[in-house]
Structure formats: C-alpha cells, structure tokens
mmCIF file of C-alpha atoms in Angstrom:
data_model
loop_
_atom_site.group_PDB
_atom_site.id
_atom_site.type_symbol
_atom_site.label_atom_id
_atom_site.label_comp_id
_atom_site.label_asym_id
_atom_site.label_seq_id
_atom_site.Cartn_x
_atom_site.Cartn_y
_atom_site.Cartn_z
ATOM 1 C CA MET A 1 -9.750 -10.410 4.052
ATOM 2 C CA ASN A 2 -8.894 -7.109 4.881
ATOM 3 C CA VAL A 3 -6.672 -5.332 2.939
ATOM 4 C CA GLY A 4 -5.231 -2.058 2.965
ATOM 5 C CA MET A 5 -4.717 -0.397 -0.724
ATOM 6 C CA ASP A 6 -2.434 2.803 -1.572
ATOM 7 C CA VAL A 7 -3.715 3.686 -5.141
ATOM 8 C CA GLY A 8 -0.483 6.051 -5.944
ATOM 9 C CA TYR A 9 -0.165 8.502 -9.040
ATOM 10 C CA SER A 10 3.027 6.525 -9.946
ATOM 11 C CA ALA A 11 2.494 2.646 -7.916
ATOM 12 C CA THR A 12 -0.357 1.291 -6.590
ATOM 13 C CA LYS A 13 0.275 -0.787 -3.322
ATOM 14 C CA ALA A 14 -1.941 -3.506 -1.521
ATOM 15 C CA VAL A 15 -1.317 -5.787 1.254
ATOM 16 C CA ALA A 16 -3.439 -8.104 2.919
ATOM 17 C CA GLY A 17 -0.943 -9.599 5.733
ATOM 18 C CA PRO A 18 2.550 -9.144 7.186
ATOM 19 C CA GLU A 19 3.852 -11.129 4.034
ATOM 20 C CA ARG A 20 1.150 -10.138 1.708
ATOM 21 C CA LEU A 21 2.300 -7.248 0.331
ATOM 22 C CA VAL A 22 2.396 -6.423 -3.513
ATOM 23 C CA THR A 23 3.426 -3.013 -6.391
ATOM 24 C CA PHE A 24 2.749 -2.651 -9.792
ATOM 25 C CA PRO A 25 3.005 0.573 -11.683
ATOM 26 C CA SER A 26 -0.287 2.640 -11.878
ATOM 27 C CA VAL A 27 0.001 2.522 -15.467
ATOM 28 C CA VAL A 28 -3.229 0.850 -17.359
ATOM 29 C CA GLY A 29 -2.738 -0.164 -21.203
ATOM 30 C CA THR A 30 -4.254 -1.251 -24.319
ATOM 31 C CA PRO A 31 -3.526 -4.980 -24.638
ATOM 32 C CA ASP A 32 -1.363 -5.536 -27.523
ATOM 33 C CA ARG A 33 -1.897 -9.095 -27.987
ATOM 34 C CA SER A 34 0.690 -9.997 -30.239
ATOM 35 C CA ARG A 35 3.169 -9.191 -27.837
ATOM 36 C CA PHE A 36 2.570 -11.133 -25.119
ATOM 37 C CA VAL A 37 1.901 -14.616 -24.007
ATOM 38 C CA VAL A 38 -2.183 -14.698 -23.901
ATOM 39 C CA GLY A 39 -2.832 -16.744 -20.761
ATOM 40 C CA GLY A 40 -1.189 -15.089 -18.168
ATOM 41 C CA GLU A 41 2.128 -17.281 -18.158
ATOM 42 C CA ASP A 42 4.363 -14.139 -18.649
ATOM 43 C CA GLY A 43 3.243 -13.018 -15.156
ATOM 44 C CA HIS A 44 1.072 -9.884 -16.575
ATOM 45 C CA ILE A 45 -1.928 -8.724 -15.024
ATOM 46 C CA VAL A 46 -4.082 -8.605 -18.071
ATOM 47 C CA LEU A 47 -8.044 -7.877 -16.346
ATOM 48 C CA ASP A 48 -11.205 -8.574 -18.901
ATOM 49 C CA LEU A 49 -13.926 -6.296 -17.282
ATOM 50 C CA PRO A 50 -17.694 -6.753 -17.659
ATOM 51 C CA GLY A 51 -18.778 -3.760 -19.527
ATOM 52 C CA ASP A 52 -15.328 -2.369 -19.888
ATOM 53 C CA GLY A 53 -13.105 -4.100 -21.933
ATOM 54 C CA THR A 54 -9.486 -5.543 -21.391
ATOM 55 C CA TRP A 55 -6.852 -3.602 -19.748
ATOM 56 C CA LEU A 56 -2.912 -4.723 -19.656
ATOM 57 C CA VAL A 57 -2.214 -3.296 -15.894
ATOM 58 C CA GLY A 58 1.234 -2.814 -13.924
ATOM 59 C CA GLU A 59 4.654 -3.114 -15.864
ATOM 60 C CA GLY A 60 3.312 -5.001 -18.729
ATOM 61 C CA ALA A 61 1.149 -1.756 -19.542
ATOM 62 C CA VAL A 62 4.904 0.204 -19.267
ATOM 63 C CA THR A 63 6.572 -2.200 -21.288
ATOM 64 C CA GLN A 64 3.894 -3.817 -23.658
ATOM 65 C CA SER A 65 0.986 -1.218 -24.252
ATOM 66 C CA ARG A 66 1.016 0.664 -27.359
ATOM 67 C CA PHE A 67 -1.219 3.280 -25.713
ATOM 68 C CA VAL A 68 -0.791 3.821 -21.768
ATOM 69 C CA ASP A 69 -3.261 6.023 -19.292
ATOM 70 C CA ARG A 70 -1.596 7.304 -16.497
ATOM 71 C CA ARG A 71 -3.308 10.236 -14.823
ATOM 72 C CA GLU A 72 -1.629 12.876 -12.425
ATOM 73 C CA ASP A 73 -4.691 15.001 -11.287
ATOM 74 C CA ARG A 74 -7.052 15.173 -8.499
ATOM 75 C CA GLY A 75 -9.986 13.490 -10.653
ATOM 76 C CA TRP A 76 -8.759 10.198 -11.326
ATOM 77 C CA ILE A 77 -10.405 8.180 -8.255
ATOM 78 C CA ALA A 78 -13.516 9.010 -10.392
ATOM 79 C CA GLY A 79 -12.378 7.633 -13.367
ATOM 80 C CA ASP A 80 -11.755 4.107 -15.199
ATOM 81 C CA ALA A 81 -8.152 3.659 -14.491
ATOM 82 C CA TYR A 82 -8.383 4.318 -10.955
ATOM 83 C CA ARG A 83 -11.259 1.246 -10.753
ATOM 84 C CA ARG A 84 -8.573 -0.940 -13.060
ATOM 85 C CA LEU A 85 -6.174 -0.687 -10.791
ATOM 86 C CA MET A 86 -8.360 -0.974 -7.607
ATOM 87 C CA LEU A 87 -9.460 -4.480 -9.181
ATOM 88 C CA ALA A 88 -5.785 -5.445 -10.157
ATOM 89 C CA GLY A 89 -4.838 -4.789 -7.024
ATOM 90 C CA PHE A 90 -7.001 -7.200 -5.441
ATOM 91 C CA THR A 91 -6.356 -9.838 -8.193
ATOM 92 C CA GLN A 92 -2.870 -9.808 -7.246
ATOM 93 C CA LEU A 93 -3.766 -10.731 -3.449
ATOM 94 C CA THR A 94 -6.003 -12.930 -4.002
ATOM 95 C CA THR A 95 -6.856 -15.959 -6.410
ATOM 96 C CA ALA A 96 -10.424 -16.645 -4.676
ATOM 97 C CA THR A 97 -13.464 -16.761 -6.790
ATOM 98 C CA SER A 98 -15.592 -15.097 -4.255
ATOM 99 C CA CYS A 99 -13.930 -13.413 -1.447
ATOM 100 C CA ASP A 100 -15.575 -10.265 0.751
ATOM 101 C CA LEU A 101 -13.124 -7.590 1.583
ATOM 102 C CA VAL A 102 -12.862 -4.831 4.450
ATOM 103 C CA VAL A 103 -10.772 -2.284 2.612
ATOM 104 C CA VAL A 104 -9.069 0.550 4.101
ATOM 105 C CA THR A 105 -7.106 3.278 1.637
ATOM 106 C CA GLY A 106 -6.804 6.629 1.603
ATOM 107 C CA LEU A 107 -6.254 10.396 -0.479
ATOM 108 C CA PRO A 108 -4.151 13.482 0.225
ATOM 109 C CA VAL A 109 -4.743 15.639 3.245
ATOM 110 C CA ALA A 110 -5.548 18.524 0.838
ATOM 111 C CA PHE A 111 -8.477 16.693 -0.504
ATOM 112 C CA TYR A 112 -9.462 14.643 2.163
ATOM 113 C CA SER A 113 -12.774 16.107 3.412
ATOM 114 C CA ALA A 114 -14.106 16.866 -0.382
ATOM 115 C CA ASP A 115 -13.253 12.912 -1.759
ATOM 116 C CA LYS A 116 -13.587 10.891 1.188
ATOM 117 C CA ASP A 117 -17.337 9.960 0.523
ATOM 118 C CA ALA A 118 -16.682 9.218 -3.094
ATOM 119 C CA LEU A 119 -14.040 7.266 -2.612
ATOM 120 C CA ARG A 120 -15.764 5.344 -0.223
ATOM 121 C CA ASP A 121 -18.466 4.642 -2.974
ATOM 122 C CA ARG A 122 -15.855 3.580 -5.429
ATOM 123 C CA PHE A 123 -14.595 0.387 -3.483
ATOM 124 C CA LEU A 124 -18.197 -0.674 -1.697
ATOM 125 C CA GLY A 125 -19.993 -3.071 -3.476
ATOM 126 C CA GLN A 126 -19.695 -5.817 -5.669
ATOM 127 C CA HIS A 127 -16.675 -6.105 -8.124
ATOM 128 C CA ARG A 128 -16.480 -8.992 -10.785
ATOM 129 C CA VAL A 129 -13.375 -9.617 -12.581
ATOM 130 C CA THR A 130 -11.487 -11.550 -15.088
ATOM 131 C CA ARG A 131 -8.031 -12.073 -15.183
ATOM 132 C CA GLU A 132 -6.709 -14.037 -18.036
ATOM 133 C CA GLY A 133 -5.508 -17.144 -16.985
ATOM 134 C CA ARG A 134 -7.587 -17.275 -14.167
ATOM 135 C CA ARG A 135 -11.373 -17.954 -13.032
ATOM 136 C CA ALA A 136 -13.646 -15.033 -12.671
ATOM 137 C CA GLN A 137 -13.757 -13.533 -9.647
ATOM 138 C CA LEU A 138 -16.372 -11.520 -7.558
ATOM 139 C CA PHE A 139 -14.991 -9.472 -4.680
ATOM 140 C CA GLN A 140 -17.711 -8.064 -2.328
ATOM 141 C CA VAL A 141 -16.646 -4.558 -0.088
ATOM 142 C CA THR A 142 -18.491 -4.777 2.724
ATOM 143 C CA ASP A 143 -16.535 -2.363 4.126
ATOM 144 C CA CYS A 144 -14.287 0.563 3.234
ATOM 145 C CA ARG A 145 -13.028 3.443 5.382
ATOM 146 C CA VAL A 146 -10.756 6.399 3.660
ATOM 147 C CA ILE A 147 -8.272 8.077 5.630
ATOM 148 C CA PRO A 148 -5.783 10.846 5.306
ATOM 149 C CA GLN A 149 -2.693 9.446 3.734
ATOM 150 C CA PRO A 150 -0.036 10.428 5.821
ATOM 151 C CA PHE A 151 -2.102 8.487 8.640
ATOM 152 C CA GLY A 152 -1.033 5.187 6.876
ATOM 153 C CA ALA A 153 2.442 5.575 7.840
ATOM 154 C CA LEU A 154 2.052 6.575 11.290
ATOM 155 C CA LEU A 155 -0.578 3.596 12.066
ATOM 156 C CA ALA A 156 1.931 1.422 10.453
ATOM 157 C CA GLU A 157 4.613 2.324 13.258
ATOM 158 C CA ALA A 158 1.731 2.565 16.142
ATOM 159 C CA LEU A 159 0.145 -0.549 15.688
ATOM 160 C CA ASN A 160 0.573 -4.372 15.260
ATOM 161 C CA ASN A 161 -0.236 -6.719 12.761
ATOM 162 C CA HIS A 162 -3.768 -7.620 14.726
ATOM 163 C CA GLY A 163 -4.311 -3.796 14.619
ATOM 164 C CA LYS A 164 -3.609 -3.089 18.486
ATOM 165 C CA ILE A 165 -1.923 0.040 19.916
ATOM 166 C CA VAL A 166 1.450 -1.159 20.559
ATOM 167 C CA ASN A 167 4.020 2.039 20.391
ATOM 168 C CA HIS A 168 2.144 3.963 22.827
ATOM 169 C CA ASP A 169 4.869 7.116 22.307
ATOM 170 C CA LEU A 170 3.873 7.475 18.673
ATOM 171 C CA ALA A 171 0.054 7.214 19.754
ATOM 172 C CA THR A 172 -0.323 9.562 22.561
ATOM 173 C CA GLY A 173 2.328 12.293 21.408
ATOM 174 C CA SER A 174 2.930 14.690 19.085
ATOM 175 C CA VAL A 175 3.995 13.671 16.162
ATOM 176 C CA GLY A 176 4.618 15.225 12.730
ATOM 177 C CA VAL A 177 4.742 13.281 9.752
ATOM 178 C CA ILE A 178 5.784 13.634 6.217
ATOM 179 C CA ASP A 179 4.733 11.598 3.232
ATOM 180 C CA ILE A 180 6.292 12.392 0.088
ATOM 181 C CA GLY A 181 4.585 10.889 -3.010
ATOM 182 C CA GLY A 182 4.862 10.904 -7.179
ATOM 183 C CA LYS A 183 3.494 14.421 -6.891
ATOM 184 C CA THR A 184 2.006 15.326 -3.652
ATOM 185 C CA THR A 185 3.549 15.684 -0.221
ATOM 186 C CA ASN A 186 1.618 15.409 2.512
ATOM 187 C CA LEU A 187 2.113 16.838 6.011
ATOM 188 C CA LEU A 188 0.203 15.875 8.948
ATOM 189 C CA SER A 189 0.675 16.372 12.493
ATOM 190 C CA VAL A 190 -1.366 14.857 15.275
ATOM 191 C CA ASN A 191 -1.864 14.649 19.061
ATOM 192 C CA ARG A 192 -2.927 11.625 20.989
ATOM 193 C CA LEU A 193 -3.741 10.177 16.793
ATOM 194 C CA ALA A 194 -6.111 13.162 16.536
ATOM 195 C CA GLU A 195 -5.239 15.039 13.444
ATOM 196 C CA ILE A 196 -4.291 19.105 14.068
ATOM 197 C CA GLY A 197 -6.171 20.456 11.075
ATOM 198 C CA ARG A 198 -3.985 23.855 11.233
ATOM 199 C CA GLU A 199 -0.808 21.775 11.281
ATOM 200 C CA THR A 200 -1.686 19.958 8.443
ATOM 201 C CA ALA A 201 -1.459 20.491 4.193
ATOM 202 C CA SER A 202 -0.471 19.730 0.803
ATOM 203 C CA VAL A 203 2.526 20.639 -1.002
ATOM 204 C CA ASN A 204 2.990 19.693 -4.756
ATOM 205 C CA LEU A 205 6.453 18.601 -4.628
ATOM 206 C CA GLY A 206 7.015 14.689 -5.273
ATOM 207 C CA ALA A 207 9.385 11.843 -6.574
ATOM 208 C CA TRP A 208 7.976 13.259 -10.345
ATOM 209 C CA ASP A 209 9.757 15.877 -10.002
ATOM 210 C CA VAL A 210 12.724 14.566 -9.764
ATOM 211 C CA ALA A 211 11.840 12.592 -12.719
ATOM 212 C CA ARG A 212 11.058 15.158 -14.716
ATOM 213 C CA ALA A 213 14.184 16.746 -14.279
ATOM 214 C CA VAL A 214 16.471 14.024 -15.563
ATOM 215 C CA ARG A 215 14.046 13.742 -18.376
ATOM 216 C CA ASP A 216 14.664 17.019 -19.143
ATOM 217 C CA HIS A 217 18.903 16.725 -18.810
ATOM 218 C CA LEU A 218 18.095 12.805 -20.635
ATOM 219 C CA ALA A 219 16.445 14.944 -23.594
ATOM 220 C CA ASP A 220 19.732 17.866 -23.687
ATOM 221 C CA ARG A 221 22.445 14.686 -23.310
ATOM 222 C CA CYS A 222 20.533 11.785 -24.810
ATOM 223 C CA PRO A 223 18.416 13.295 -27.396
ATOM 224 C CA SER A 224 17.885 9.525 -29.339
ATOM 225 C CA LEU A 225 16.776 8.211 -25.613
ATOM 226 C CA GLU A 226 13.070 8.009 -25.109
ATOM 227 C CA LEU A 227 12.273 6.194 -22.301
ATOM 228 C CA ARG A 228 8.430 6.111 -20.653
ATOM 229 C CA ASP A 229 7.905 7.786 -17.424
ATOM 230 C CA HIS A 230 8.120 4.712 -15.142
ATOM 231 C CA GLN A 231 11.605 4.162 -16.831
ATOM 232 C CA VAL A 232 12.777 7.676 -16.096
ATOM 233 C CA ILE A 233 12.225 6.427 -12.464
ATOM 234 C CA ASP A 234 14.237 3.419 -12.808
ATOM 235 C CA ALA A 235 16.862 6.015 -13.965
ATOM 236 C CA VAL A 236 16.623 7.836 -10.554
ATOM 237 C CA VAL A 237 16.830 5.438 -8.653
ATOM 238 C CA LYS A 238 19.900 3.523 -10.467
ATOM 239 C CA ARG A 239 21.384 7.009 -10.408
ATOM 240 C CA ALA A 240 22.134 6.193 -14.298
ATOM 241 C CA VAL A 241 20.728 5.263 -18.097
ATOM 242 C CA LYS A 242 22.713 3.633 -20.916
ATOM 243 C CA TYR A 243 22.786 5.485 -24.022
ATOM 244 C CA PHE A 244 24.198 3.104 -27.211
ATOM 245 C CA GLY A 245 25.474 0.748 -24.556
ATOM 246 C CA ALA A 246 27.497 3.504 -22.576
ATOM 247 C CA PRO A 247 26.526 4.306 -18.818
ATOM 248 C CA VAL A 248 25.469 8.173 -18.374
ATOM 249 C CA ASP A 249 25.905 9.264 -14.765
ATOM 250 C CA LEU A 250 22.335 11.116 -13.062
ATOM 251 C CA GLY A 251 23.724 11.795 -9.808
ATOM 252 C CA ALA A 252 24.343 15.492 -9.997
ATOM 253 C CA VAL A 253 20.988 16.532 -11.671
ATOM 254 C CA ILE A 254 19.379 14.031 -9.135
ATOM 255 C CA ASP A 255 21.267 15.827 -6.291
ATOM 256 C CA ALA A 256 20.834 19.115 -7.954
ATOM 257 C CA THR A 257 17.122 18.443 -8.168
ATOM 258 C CA ILE A 258 16.466 17.241 -4.694
ATOM 259 C CA GLU A 259 17.846 19.884 -2.650
ATOM 260 C CA PRO A 260 15.856 22.802 -3.362
ATOM 261 C CA MET A 261 12.228 20.531 -3.222
ATOM 262 C CA ALA A 262 13.996 19.131 0.597
ATOM 263 C CA ASP A 263 14.269 23.427 1.485
ATOM 264 C CA GLN A 264 10.478 23.458 -0.085
ATOM 265 C CA ALA A 265 9.226 20.589 2.362
ATOM 266 C CA ILE A 266 11.692 22.074 5.411
ATOM 267 C CA ALA A 267 10.200 25.417 5.273
ATOM 268 C CA GLN A 268 6.845 24.187 5.118
ATOM 269 C CA ALA A 269 7.166 21.884 7.926
ATOM 270 C CA THR A 270 9.340 24.377 10.090
ATOM 271 C CA GLN A 271 6.103 27.032 9.507
ATOM 272 C CA LEU A 272 3.132 24.566 9.927
ATOM 273 C CA TRP A 273 4.932 23.333 13.189
ATOM 274 C CA ASN A 274 6.071 26.311 14.627
ATOM 275 C CA GLY A 275 9.760 24.985 14.101
ATOM 276 C CA ALA A 276 8.929 21.214 14.984
ATOM 277 C CA ALA A 277 10.955 21.591 18.064
ATOM 278 C CA GLY A 278 7.963 20.396 20.071
ATOM 279 C CA LEU A 279 6.727 17.482 17.831
ATOM 280 C CA ASP A 280 7.925 14.020 19.880
ATOM 281 C CA ALA A 281 8.607 12.852 16.503
ATOM 282 C CA ILE A 282 8.563 13.205 12.552
ATOM 283 C CA ILE A 283 8.230 10.237 10.684
ATOM 284 C CA VAL A 284 9.155 10.065 6.828
ATOM 285 C CA ALA A 285 7.404 7.826 4.576
ATOM 286 C CA GLY A 286 6.374 7.860 0.848
ATOM 287 C CA GLY A 287 8.105 6.986 -2.332
ATOM 288 C CA GLY A 288 10.667 9.735 -2.121
ATOM 289 C CA ALA A 289 11.489 9.246 1.557
ATOM 290 C CA LEU A 290 14.741 7.542 0.512
ATOM 291 C CA LEU A 291 15.656 10.769 -1.572
ATOM 292 C CA LEU A 292 14.686 13.438 0.601
ATOM 293 C CA GLY A 293 15.234 12.077 4.045
ATOM 294 C CA PRO A 294 18.919 12.764 4.794
ATOM 295 C CA TYR A 295 18.041 16.311 4.125
ATOM 296 C CA LEU A 296 15.172 16.690 6.023
ATOM 297 C CA ARG A 297 17.041 15.099 9.013
ATOM 298 C CA GLN A 298 20.065 17.825 9.067
ATOM 299 C CA ALA A 299 16.835 20.290 9.230
ATOM 300 C CA PHE A 300 15.142 18.127 11.587
ATOM 301 C CA PRO A 301 17.226 15.786 14.330
ATOM 302 C CA HIS A 302 14.082 14.169 15.375
ATOM 303 C CA VAL A 303 13.492 12.952 11.399
ATOM 304 C CA ARG A 304 12.917 8.780 11.679
ATOM 305 C CA VAL A 305 12.456 7.563 7.829
ATOM 306 C CA VAL A 306 10.468 4.112 8.581
ATOM 307 C CA ASP A 307 11.544 1.155 7.657
ATOM 308 C CA ASN A 308 9.872 0.562 4.234
ATOM 309 C CA PRO A 309 8.697 4.073 2.995
ATOM 310 C CA VAL A 310 6.872 2.617 -0.074
ATOM 311 C CA PHE A 311 4.624 0.056 1.623
ATOM 312 C CA ALA A 312 4.278 2.068 4.824
ATOM 313 C CA ASN A 313 0.872 3.914 3.788
ATOM 314 C CA ALA A 314 -0.731 0.637 2.805
ATOM 315 C CA LEU A 315 0.850 -1.565 5.609
ATOM 316 C CA GLY A 316 -0.663 0.858 7.727
ATOM 317 C CA TYR A 317 -4.148 1.089 6.124
ATOM 318 C CA TRP A 318 -3.766 -2.659 6.342
ATOM 319 C CA ARG A 319 -3.175 -3.061 10.383
ATOM 320 C CA PHE A 320 -6.311 -0.539 10.718
ATOM 321 C CA ALA A 321 -8.707 -2.538 8.556
ATOM 322 C CA GLN A 322 -7.351 -5.714 11.066
ATOM 323 C CA ARG A 323 -8.490 -3.547 13.857
ATOM 324 C CA LEU A 324 -12.200 -3.208 12.222
ATOM 325 C CA GLY A 325 -12.419 -6.823 10.500
ATOM 326 C CA MET B 1 -14.407 -12.548 9.737
ATOM 327 C CA ALA B 2 -14.982 -12.413 5.938
ATOM 328 C CA ARG B 3 -16.376 -15.455 3.755
ATOM 329 C CA VAL B 4 -13.732 -16.621 1.377
ATOM 330 C CA VAL B 5 -14.727 -18.989 -1.710
ATOM 331 C CA MET B 6 -12.092 -21.184 -2.898
ATOM 332 C CA SER B 7 -12.269 -23.837 -5.952
ATOM 333 C CA PHE B 8 -9.670 -26.364 -6.453
ATOM 334 C CA ALA B 9 -9.061 -29.128 -9.212
ATOM 335 C CA LEU B 10 -8.939 -33.286 -8.419
ATOM 336 C CA ASP B 11 -8.126 -35.687 -10.951
ATOM 337 C CA SER B 12 -11.066 -38.166 -11.507
ATOM 338 C CA GLN B 13 -8.748 -41.225 -11.586
ATOM 339 C CA LYS B 14 -5.610 -40.303 -9.128
ATOM 340 C CA ASP B 15 -8.154 -38.491 -6.554
ATOM 341 C CA LYS B 16 -10.929 -41.198 -6.978
ATOM 342 C CA ARG B 17 -10.944 -42.265 -3.169
ATOM 343 C CA ILE B 18 -11.191 -38.444 -2.078
ATOM 344 C CA LEU B 19 -13.887 -37.426 -4.675
ATOM 345 C CA HIS B 20 -16.289 -40.715 -3.200
ATOM 346 C CA TYR B 21 -15.402 -39.280 0.062
ATOM 347 C CA LEU B 22 -16.446 -35.995 -0.604
ATOM 348 C CA GLU B 23 -19.300 -37.390 -2.723
ATOM 349 C CA GLY B 24 -20.545 -39.143 0.147
ATOM 350 C CA LEU B 25 -20.867 -36.626 2.732
ATOM 351 C CA PRO B 26 -24.332 -34.966 3.071
ATOM 352 C CA GLY B 27 -25.117 -31.194 1.665
ATOM 353 C CA GLY B 28 -22.502 -28.664 3.446
ATOM 354 C CA GLU B 29 -20.286 -30.679 5.074
ATOM 355 C CA LYS B 30 -17.651 -30.534 2.653
ATOM 356 C CA SER B 31 -16.366 -27.724 3.003
ATOM 357 C CA LYS B 32 -16.235 -28.608 6.680
ATOM 358 C CA ALA B 33 -14.377 -31.796 6.027
ATOM 359 C CA ILE B 34 -11.659 -30.170 3.610
ATOM 360 C CA ARG B 35 -11.135 -27.361 6.207
ATOM 361 C CA GLU B 36 -10.482 -30.086 9.069
ATOM 362 C CA ALA B 37 -8.248 -31.832 6.560
ATOM 363 C CA LEU B 38 -6.302 -28.929 5.788
ATOM 364 C CA HIS B 39 -5.952 -27.976 9.330
ATOM 365 C CA ALA B 40 -4.789 -31.359 10.355
ATOM 366 C CA HIS B 41 -2.127 -31.006 7.764
ATOM 367 C CA VAL B 42 -1.035 -27.527 8.339
ATOM 368 C CA GLY B 43 -1.223 -28.160 11.943
ATOM 369 C CA GLY B 44 -1.306 -25.462 14.915
ATOM 370 C CA GLY B 45 -5.445 -24.696 14.268
ATOM 371 C CA GLY B 46 -5.208 -22.233 11.849
ATOM 372 C CA ILE B 47 -2.128 -20.123 13.202
ATOM 373 C CA THR B 48 0.230 -19.035 10.384
ATOM 374 C CA LEU B 49 4.025 -18.167 10.641
ATOM 375 C CA GLY B 50 3.789 -14.446 10.148
ATOM 376 C CA ASP B 51 0.970 -15.110 13.837
ATOM 377 C CA VAL B 52 3.960 -16.409 15.302
ATOM 378 C CA TYR B 53 6.454 -13.518 14.315
ATOM 379 C CA GLN B 54 4.072 -11.069 15.434
ATOM 380 C CA ALA B 55 3.637 -13.019 18.487
ATOM 381 C CA VAL B 56 7.406 -13.088 19.491
ATOM 382 C CA LYS B 57 7.691 -9.519 18.213
ATOM 383 C CA ASP B 58 4.960 -8.774 20.664
ATOM 384 C CA LEU B 59 6.550 -10.265 23.227
ATOM 385 C CA GLU B 60 10.259 -9.135 22.601
ATOM 386 C CA ARG B 61 8.627 -5.456 22.583
ATOM 387 C CA LYS B 62 6.629 -5.936 26.347
ATOM 388 C CA ILE B 63 9.960 -7.198 27.564
ATOM 389 C CA GLY B 64 12.065 -4.518 26.352
ATOM 390 C CA SER B 65 9.380 -1.903 27.517
ATOM 391 C CA GLU B 66 9.260 -3.575 31.404
ATOM 392 C CA LEU B 67 13.095 -3.519 31.707
ATOM 393 C CA ALA B 68 13.207 -0.616 30.403
ATOM 394 C CA LEU B 69 10.812 0.325 33.333
ATOM 395 C CA THR B 70 12.198 -1.317 35.390
ATOM 396 C CA GLN B 71 15.831 0.018 35.000
ATOM 397 C CA ALA B 72 14.680 3.529 34.243
ATOM 398 C CA GLY B 73 12.026 3.711 37.183
ATOM 399 C CA SER B 74 9.818 6.083 34.910
ATOM 400 C CA VAL B 75 7.293 5.126 32.355
ATOM 401 C CA GLU B 76 8.826 6.737 29.358
ATOM 402 C CA ALA B 77 9.190 3.109 27.114
ATOM 403 C CA GLY B 78 7.401 2.832 23.945
ATOM 404 C CA PHE B 79 5.827 -0.195 23.884
ATOM 405 C CA HIS B 80 3.022 -1.781 25.794
ATOM 406 C CA GLU B 81 0.624 -4.764 26.305
ATOM 407 C CA PRO B 82 -1.872 -4.024 23.300
ATOM 408 C CA ASP B 83 -5.013 -4.018 25.277
ATOM 409 C CA ASP B 84 -3.879 -1.669 27.253
ATOM 410 C CA GLU B 85 -4.752 1.093 25.252
ATOM 411 C CA PRO B 86 -5.778 4.568 26.651
ATOM 412 C CA PRO B 87 -9.791 5.313 25.783
ATOM 413 C CA ASP B 88 -9.403 8.619 24.417
ATOM 414 C CA VAL B 89 -6.480 7.199 21.556
ATOM 415 C CA ALA B 90 -8.747 4.033 21.000
ATOM 416 C CA ALA B 91 -11.999 6.194 20.194
ATOM 417 C CA GLN B 92 -9.846 8.618 18.488
ATOM 418 C CA LEU B 93 -8.512 5.661 16.032
ATOM 419 C CA ASN B 94 -11.734 4.055 15.985
ATOM 420 C CA GLY B 95 -13.696 6.944 14.902
ATOM 421 C CA LEU B 96 -10.881 7.817 12.052
ATOM 422 C CA GLY B 97 -12.493 7.949 8.076
ATOM 423 C CA LEU B 98 -15.713 7.897 9.608
#
C-alpha cells in the first residue's frame, strides 16, 4: 500500500487513495477507561504499542484524556508522540493484519536537510500495533521518501493518481508555493520541479497564531470558558463560541489577527521572490490557506488556493508514492 | 507491488460449504481461490471506481488540451499525455527526497 502522511503540529493527515483520506487532531493522551467505551465501538483510536503502553489518539484524546501531549517544537519527530500519531494514521487507513507500505512524508523547509534522514529512519522498518477492537497489525515500511513539505501541494496539482505528470504548466514552469501550517509557513520556489534554494524559506507564523489571539481574547471576554487547543481552532473555524449558551462573535478579533499575518507572509514572499511577478503561478495550501488566501490574492493576482488545502500535502505525497511504488 | 495480508471470518455452520471447499484446496491455493472469487464478484479485473474516475479525468484533460492546441495553434495548454514527461523534469521528480 502506498501512503502519503502529513503529521502536522495541529492535525495528522494520511492518504492511501483518492477516496482514502483520513485526518485527526495531532493529540495523544492517556486513556481514561471509565470515560470511553472499551472495544473501540465509539470510534476512538486506542492504540496498544509493545513497550510503549496504551494511548488514546486524535479526537478521543481531545475530549476524553486527562493528560494530553501536543508539541510544537522541531524535536518532536524524534519523540514518542510522533510515532504514536504515525501508527494511528496507518491503522486509520487499513485494518489489514500485515501490510507492506511505501511512505512519502514531509518536513518544513527550514529543517529539511538536517532532519530528513532521521525522519526516514523513524518510518522505515517494522511497526507492531494493536488497536482496540481489532486484531494486531504489522506494518512493514519498505521504502520512505521525505520531501520538503510544500512540494506536497505542488505534486498534488501536477501529478495524477498514478503519479504521472499531467499538469505541464506547473511541472515545467516557475512556481511559488505558500504552505500555511499550524505553526510554520513554508515558502518554496521551483523551476521545472527543481527547488531554488535561495528562494525558499520558513516563517514562524501559522494558524495557531490566530488561535492564540482568540484564546487571549476569550480569557478577557469569557473568563469562565476553558477551551483546549483544538476547541479554540474549532471556534476560529466557526468564528464564534458559546458562553453560557449565548453566542460570542469572534469575527473581529480573527480578522484583526489575520491581516498582519498576511502582511508578513506577503512581505516575505515579495522579498524572497523579487516581487513574484516572474513566477508563472503561486499555489497556496495548508490549514491556514482559506484564512490568508484572500489577502494573498490581493497582493499577487496569480495566487490560487488549492481545492482541498488541508489535505493537499498528504495527497501530493501519496501521488508521489504512487510513482515510486 | 506491496503484499497485503487480510483475515476474514467464517461461520462453521452457515459457511460450511465454503470451508469444505477451502480445506480441500492444496497448500498455497486458498488465497488465489479467494482472490479469483472476489474479482469475479466485484468485476472489472480489480479496477476500482476511483481508477475509472481518474481515467475519465485524464481523458477530459487530454481532450481539453488538444482542443486548446487546435484552437490556439500553440503549445500553451496545461495538460498533456501522462507519458509525455520532459526527461529532465521526470529525473528531477524521481530524485526528490533522495
């Protein structure tokens, strides 16, 4: 099975086919067995890992766990939580008891060269996992490619489901990619699919900056409201939250936060790409694409937000894996 | 191609004809027999709805590309035959992540 996996700071996305796309919050927590239905019948991801205990992963951890682990630092790819998210992703894609996998995944451009070998080593080899309510599963990752994250969105647009180049304008042109993640925004410039290193960079801004602004706002306006990180993100998406049953509009604070973020991204892209007028296209992807896309389009008329920005990287990884497998 | 192992359950009473049939097969033949039965059931020699959809989309792009070429008399259309990959771009892509 060929897999594209995007383990992000906020959400894990995995793809194994045009209709096999899964996502769950990148949250790992302690299983509180008194509060969820044993046997996995409630749809929660409960993993039993040899030598690593039992863990609740994803939405179940957000709502049920007493203690959760959600990291936002570069070193998290070496941590246990990253491996648990990776294995949860595999179990979401298949119930097969034994499965060979070819995996393509990505890293932020700033860490790519230094960390790609370590990340590939994390994926390669055998992984045993027992998901509650299922038989034990053995995943054998036989091949793994780690590519710069924003390449995922580009390949999602340029390749078909068999991994063949179908969009020659993108594949042979000069293209900019702005990938707005939870914590990091990656800017990538390619010419004929070759990365132009001097025009590629990471910026420390992302959708979580909006979430933090909303959290600060709620601390003032709704002091009795205690929301976990992913519940704040949900409030950002809905642009509102309920406080003692009454709706609280968050539109103003969200807009006030996004505008300076967009300005920063535009300034970085303008400087990096020399005004960006020489690029044939700019693709915008990532969880923050829909928030910042309209602002970016005002600055660069050739900006295009991809169809499914949240899954774009994982889809591109999978299409590339199709080419390899 | 990756090898995937899956298990499935049978009822010893309701499915005893299947059980008898499978138990009568020589070693190594059970998976083949099950695969053939499932292929016959789903039809199309393993072609999925997703494959058909992709083939239609590829054809649509190809027709759109050729139509644009005919109308514009240029080579500016975006979508080409999947096998028509510029060698340098294909090589660049194949080496990505190595």
